[in-house]
Amino acid sequence: YHLQGRTDGPSCSLSCSYAFFRPSSTNDTLADLLNGRLRKAGFGDQFEGLAPEAFVDALAASYLTEYREDVESLYQEDVARGTAPEDLPMWYNYEFDLQTLLKPGKGTVWNFSVLNFSYTGGAHPMTYRKCMNIDTKTGHIYTKEEVFDLDHESDICRLILQELIAEANRRLETDTITS
């Protein structure tokens, strides 16, 4: 999407890879239930009842509305003042990249993860991940308390911190980061 339809002007880039359960037949209501619960838990109540394709369209429309509301009036002011295209701020360009993944877990449990990258102006982009476990027989999304033994929460946090530090050292090609 380009502001004011100008291909030489600021733009909003959208990318989406959305994994979902495909119904096995026209009578398969379980797939719809599972998909709806995952959309609600991952993205909000307003997306629960939508078909997968309608969900992607609604999410894209939501992102584009946010983009236009955030920058269009500011961009119009800059254009009205005669700001040259090469002098426009880079933060007028937004980028959204959403990726979801469904993987079989243990037994009837499947793992659903959402990776959401967004650049909406400012110094750096933001990335967040949300993971859920869903029972494909019942549609139940497990809570943290159901997945982890909370008596060992500090041990779990310590293990996660060790993995984060190891990953940071690997990515930065160093061994100097410690806890």
CSV table of C-alpha atoms in Angstrom, one decimal:
chain,number,residue,atom,x,y,z
A,1,TYR,CA,0.0,0.0,0.0
A,2,HIS,CA,1.3,3.4,-0.9
A,3,LEU,CA,0.1,6.6,0.7
A,4,GLN,CA,-2.0,8.7,-1.7
A,5,GLY,CA,-1.3,6.0,-4.4
A,6,ARG,CA,2.2,7.5,-5.0
A,7,THR,CA,4.6,4.7,-5.8
A,8,ASP,CA,7.5,7.1,-5.1
A,9,GLY,CA,6.1,7.9,-1.6
A,10,PRO,CA,5.9,6.1,1.7
A,11,SER,CA,4.5,2.6,1.9
A,12,CYS,CA,3.2,-0.1,4.2
A,13,SER,CA,4.4,-3.6,3.4
A,14,LEU,CA,2.4,-6.5,4.6
A,15,SER,CA,3.4,-10.2,4.7
A,16,CYS,CA,1.4,-13.0,6.2
A,17,SER,CA,1.9,-16.8,6.4
A,18,TYR,CA,-1.0,-18.2,8.4
A,19,ALA,CA,-1.2,-21.9,9.4
A,20,PHE,CA,-4.6,-23.3,10.3
A,21,PHE,CA,-6.4,-26.6,10.7
A,22,ARG,CA,-8.2,-27.6,7.4
A,23,PRO,CA,-11.6,-29.1,7.8
A,24,SER,CA,-11.6,-32.8,6.8
A,25,SER,CA,-15.1,-32.5,5.4
A,26,THR,CA,-17.9,-30.0,5.0
A,27,ASN,CA,-19.3,-31.3,8.3
A,28,ASP,CA,-16.1,-30.8,10.2
A,29,THR,CA,-16.9,-28.3,12.9
A,30,LEU,CA,-13.9,-29.2,15.1
A,31,ALA,CA,-11.4,-27.6,12.7
A,32,ASP,CA,-13.5,-24.4,12.8
A,33,LEU,CA,-13.7,-24.5,16.6
A,34,LEU,CA,-9.9,-25.0,16.9
A,35,ASN,CA,-9.1,-22.2,14.4
A,36,GLY,CA,-11.5,-19.8,16.1
A,37,ARG,CA,-10.1,-20.5,19.6
A,38,LEU,CA,-6.5,-20.0,18.3
A,39,ARG,CA,-7.4,-16.7,16.5
A,40,LYS,CA,-9.2,-15.4,19.6
A,41,ALA,CA,-6.3,-16.3,21.9
A,42,GLY,CA,-3.7,-15.1,19.5
A,43,PHE,CA,-5.3,-12.0,18.0
A,44,GLY,CA,-8.4,-11.0,19.9
A,45,ASP,CA,-12.1,-11.7,20.2
A,46,GLN,CA,-13.0,-9.9,17.0
A,47,PHE,CA,-11.2,-12.6,14.9
A,48,GLU,CA,-12.7,-15.7,16.5
A,49,GLY,CA,-15.7,-16.3,14.1
A,50,LEU,CA,-13.9,-15.5,10.9
A,51,ALA,CA,-12.9,-18.1,8.2
A,52,PRO,CA,-9.1,-18.3,7.7
A,53,GLU,CA,-9.2,-16.2,4.5
A,54,ALA,CA,-11.5,-13.6,6.0
A,55,PHE,CA,-9.2,-13.5,9.1
A,56,VAL,CA,-6.2,-12.7,6.9
A,57,ASP,CA,-8.1,-10.0,5.0
A,58,ALA,CA,-9.4,-8.5,8.3
A,59,LEU,CA,-6.0,-8.4,9.8
A,60,ALA,CA,-4.5,-6.8,6.7
A,61,ALA,CA,-7.3,-4.2,6.8
A,62,SER,CA,-6.6,-3.5,10.5
A,63,TYR,CA,-2.9,-3.0,9.8
A,64,LEU,CA,-3.5,-0.7,6.9
A,65,THR,CA,-6.0,1.4,8.9
A,66,GLU,CA,-3.5,1.7,11.7
A,67,TYR,CA,-0.9,2.8,9.1
A,68,ARG,CA,-3.1,5.4,7.5
A,69,GLU,CA,-4.2,6.8,10.9
A,70,ASP,CA,-0.6,7.0,12.2
A,71,VAL,CA,1.1,8.8,9.2
A,72,GLU,CA,-1.2,10.0,6.4
A,73,SER,CA,-2.0,13.4,7.9
A,74,LEU,CA,1.6,14.0,8.8
A,75,TYR,CA,2.7,13.0,5.3
A,76,GLN,CA,0.1,15.3,3.7
A,77,GLU,CA,1.5,18.2,5.8
A,78,ASP,CA,5.0,17.5,4.7
A,79,VAL,CA,3.9,17.3,1.0
A,80,ALA,CA,1.9,20.6,1.4
A,81,ARG,CA,5.0,22.3,2.8
A,82,GLY,CA,7.0,21.2,-0.2
A,83,THR,CA,9.2,18.6,1.4
A,84,ALA,CA,11.1,16.8,-1.3
A,85,PRO,CA,10.5,13.0,-1.5
A,86,GLU,CA,14.2,12.3,-0.6
A,87,ASP,CA,13.9,14.4,2.6
A,88,LEU,CA,10.8,12.6,3.9
A,89,PRO,CA,11.4,10.7,7.1
A,90,MET,CA,12.0,6.9,6.8
A,91,TRP,CA,9.5,6.2,9.6
A,92,TYR,CA,6.7,6.9,7.1
A,93,ASN,CA,7.4,3.4,5.8
A,94,TYR,CA,5.8,0.6,7.9
A,95,GLU,CA,6.3,-3.1,7.6
A,96,PHE,CA,4.3,-5.9,9.1
A,97,ASP,CA,5.3,-9.6,8.9
A,98,LEU,CA,3.1,-12.2,10.5
A,99,GLN,CA,4.0,-15.9,10.6
A,100,THR,CA,2.1,-18.7,12.3
A,101,LEU,CA,3.1,-22.3,12.7
A,102,LEU,CA,1.2,-25.4,13.7
A,103,LYS,CA,3.2,-28.4,14.8
A,104,PRO,CA,2.0,-31.7,16.3
A,105,GLY,CA,3.0,-32.0,20.0
A,106,LYS,CA,2.4,-34.9,22.3
A,107,GLY,CA,-0.8,-37.0,21.8
A,108,THR,CA,-3.7,-34.9,20.7
A,109,VAL,CA,-1.9,-31.6,21.6
A,110,TRP,CA,-0.7,-29.3,18.8
A,111,ASN,CA,1.6,-26.3,19.2
A,112,PHE,CA,0.6,-23.0,17.6
A,113,SER,CA,3.1,-20.1,17.5
A,114,VAL,CA,2.7,-16.6,16.3
A,115,LEU,CA,5.7,-14.6,15.2
A,116,ASN,CA,4.8,-10.9,14.7
A,117,PHE,CA,7.4,-8.5,13.3
A,118,SER,CA,6.5,-4.9,12.9
A,119,TYR,CA,8.3,-1.7,12.1
A,120,THR,CA,6.0,1.3,12.7
A,121,GLY,CA,8.5,4.1,12.8
A,122,GLY,CA,11.0,4.9,15.5
A,123,ALA,CA,14.5,3.6,16.1
A,124,HIS,CA,14.0,-0.1,15.7
A,125,PRO,CA,11.4,-2.7,14.8
A,126,MET,CA,9.5,-4.9,17.3
A,127,THR,CA,9.2,-8.7,17.3
A,128,TYR,CA,7.1,-10.8,19.6
A,129,ARG,CA,6.2,-14.4,19.7
A,130,LYS,CA,3.2,-16.0,21.3
A,131,CYS,CA,3.0,-19.8,21.7
A,132,MET,CA,-0.1,-21.9,22.6
A,133,ASN,CA,-0.8,-25.6,23.1
A,134,ILE,CA,-4.3,-26.8,22.1
A,135,ASP,CA,-5.9,-30.1,22.6
A,136,THR,CA,-7.4,-31.1,19.2
A,137,LYS,CA,-10.0,-33.4,20.8
A,138,THR,CA,-11.5,-30.7,23.1
A,139,GLY,CA,-10.3,-27.4,21.8
A,140,HIS,CA,-8.8,-26.6,25.2
A,141,ILE,CA,-5.9,-24.1,25.1
A,142,TYR,CA,-3.6,-25.0,27.9
A,143,THR,CA,-2.5,-22.3,30.4
A,144,LYS,CA,1.0,-21.8,31.7
A,145,GLU,CA,0.0,-23.4,35.0
A,146,GLU,CA,-1.2,-26.5,33.2
A,147,VAL,CA,2.0,-26.9,31.2
A,148,PHE,CA,4.6,-26.0,33.8
A,149,ASP,CA,5.1,-27.1,37.4
A,150,LEU,CA,5.0,-23.8,39.1
A,151,ASP,CA,6.8,-25.2,42.1
A,152,HIS,CA,9.8,-25.1,39.8
A,153,GLU,CA,9.2,-21.7,38.1
A,154,SER,CA,12.6,-20.3,39.2
A,155,ASP,CA,14.3,-23.4,37.7
A,156,ILE,CA,12.4,-23.0,34.5
A,157,CYS,CA,13.3,-19.3,34.3
A,158,ARG,CA,16.9,-20.1,34.9
A,159,LEU,CA,16.9,-22.6,32.1
A,160,ILE,CA,15.2,-20.1,29.7
A,161,LEU,CA,17.8,-17.4,30.6
A,162,GLN,CA,20.6,-19.8,29.9
A,163,GLU,CA,19.2,-20.6,26.5
A,164,LEU,CA,18.7,-16.9,25.7
A,165,ILE,CA,22.2,-16.1,26.7
A,166,ALA,CA,23.6,-18.9,24.6
A,167,GLU,CA,21.5,-17.7,21.6
A,168,ALA,CA,22.7,-14.1,22.1
A,169,ASN,CA,26.3,-15.3,22.3
A,170,ARG,CA,25.8,-17.4,19.1
A,171,ARG,CA,24.2,-14.6,17.1
A,172,LEU,CA,26.8,-12.0,18.3
A,173,GLU,CA,29.6,-14.5,17.7
A,174,THR,CA,31.0,-14.0,21.3
A,175,ASP,CA,31.1,-15.8,24.6
A,176,THR,CA,31.2,-12.7,26.8
A,177,ILE,CA,27.5,-12.5,27.7
A,178,THR,CA,26.7,-14.1,31.0
A,179,SER,CA,24.1,-13.9,33.7
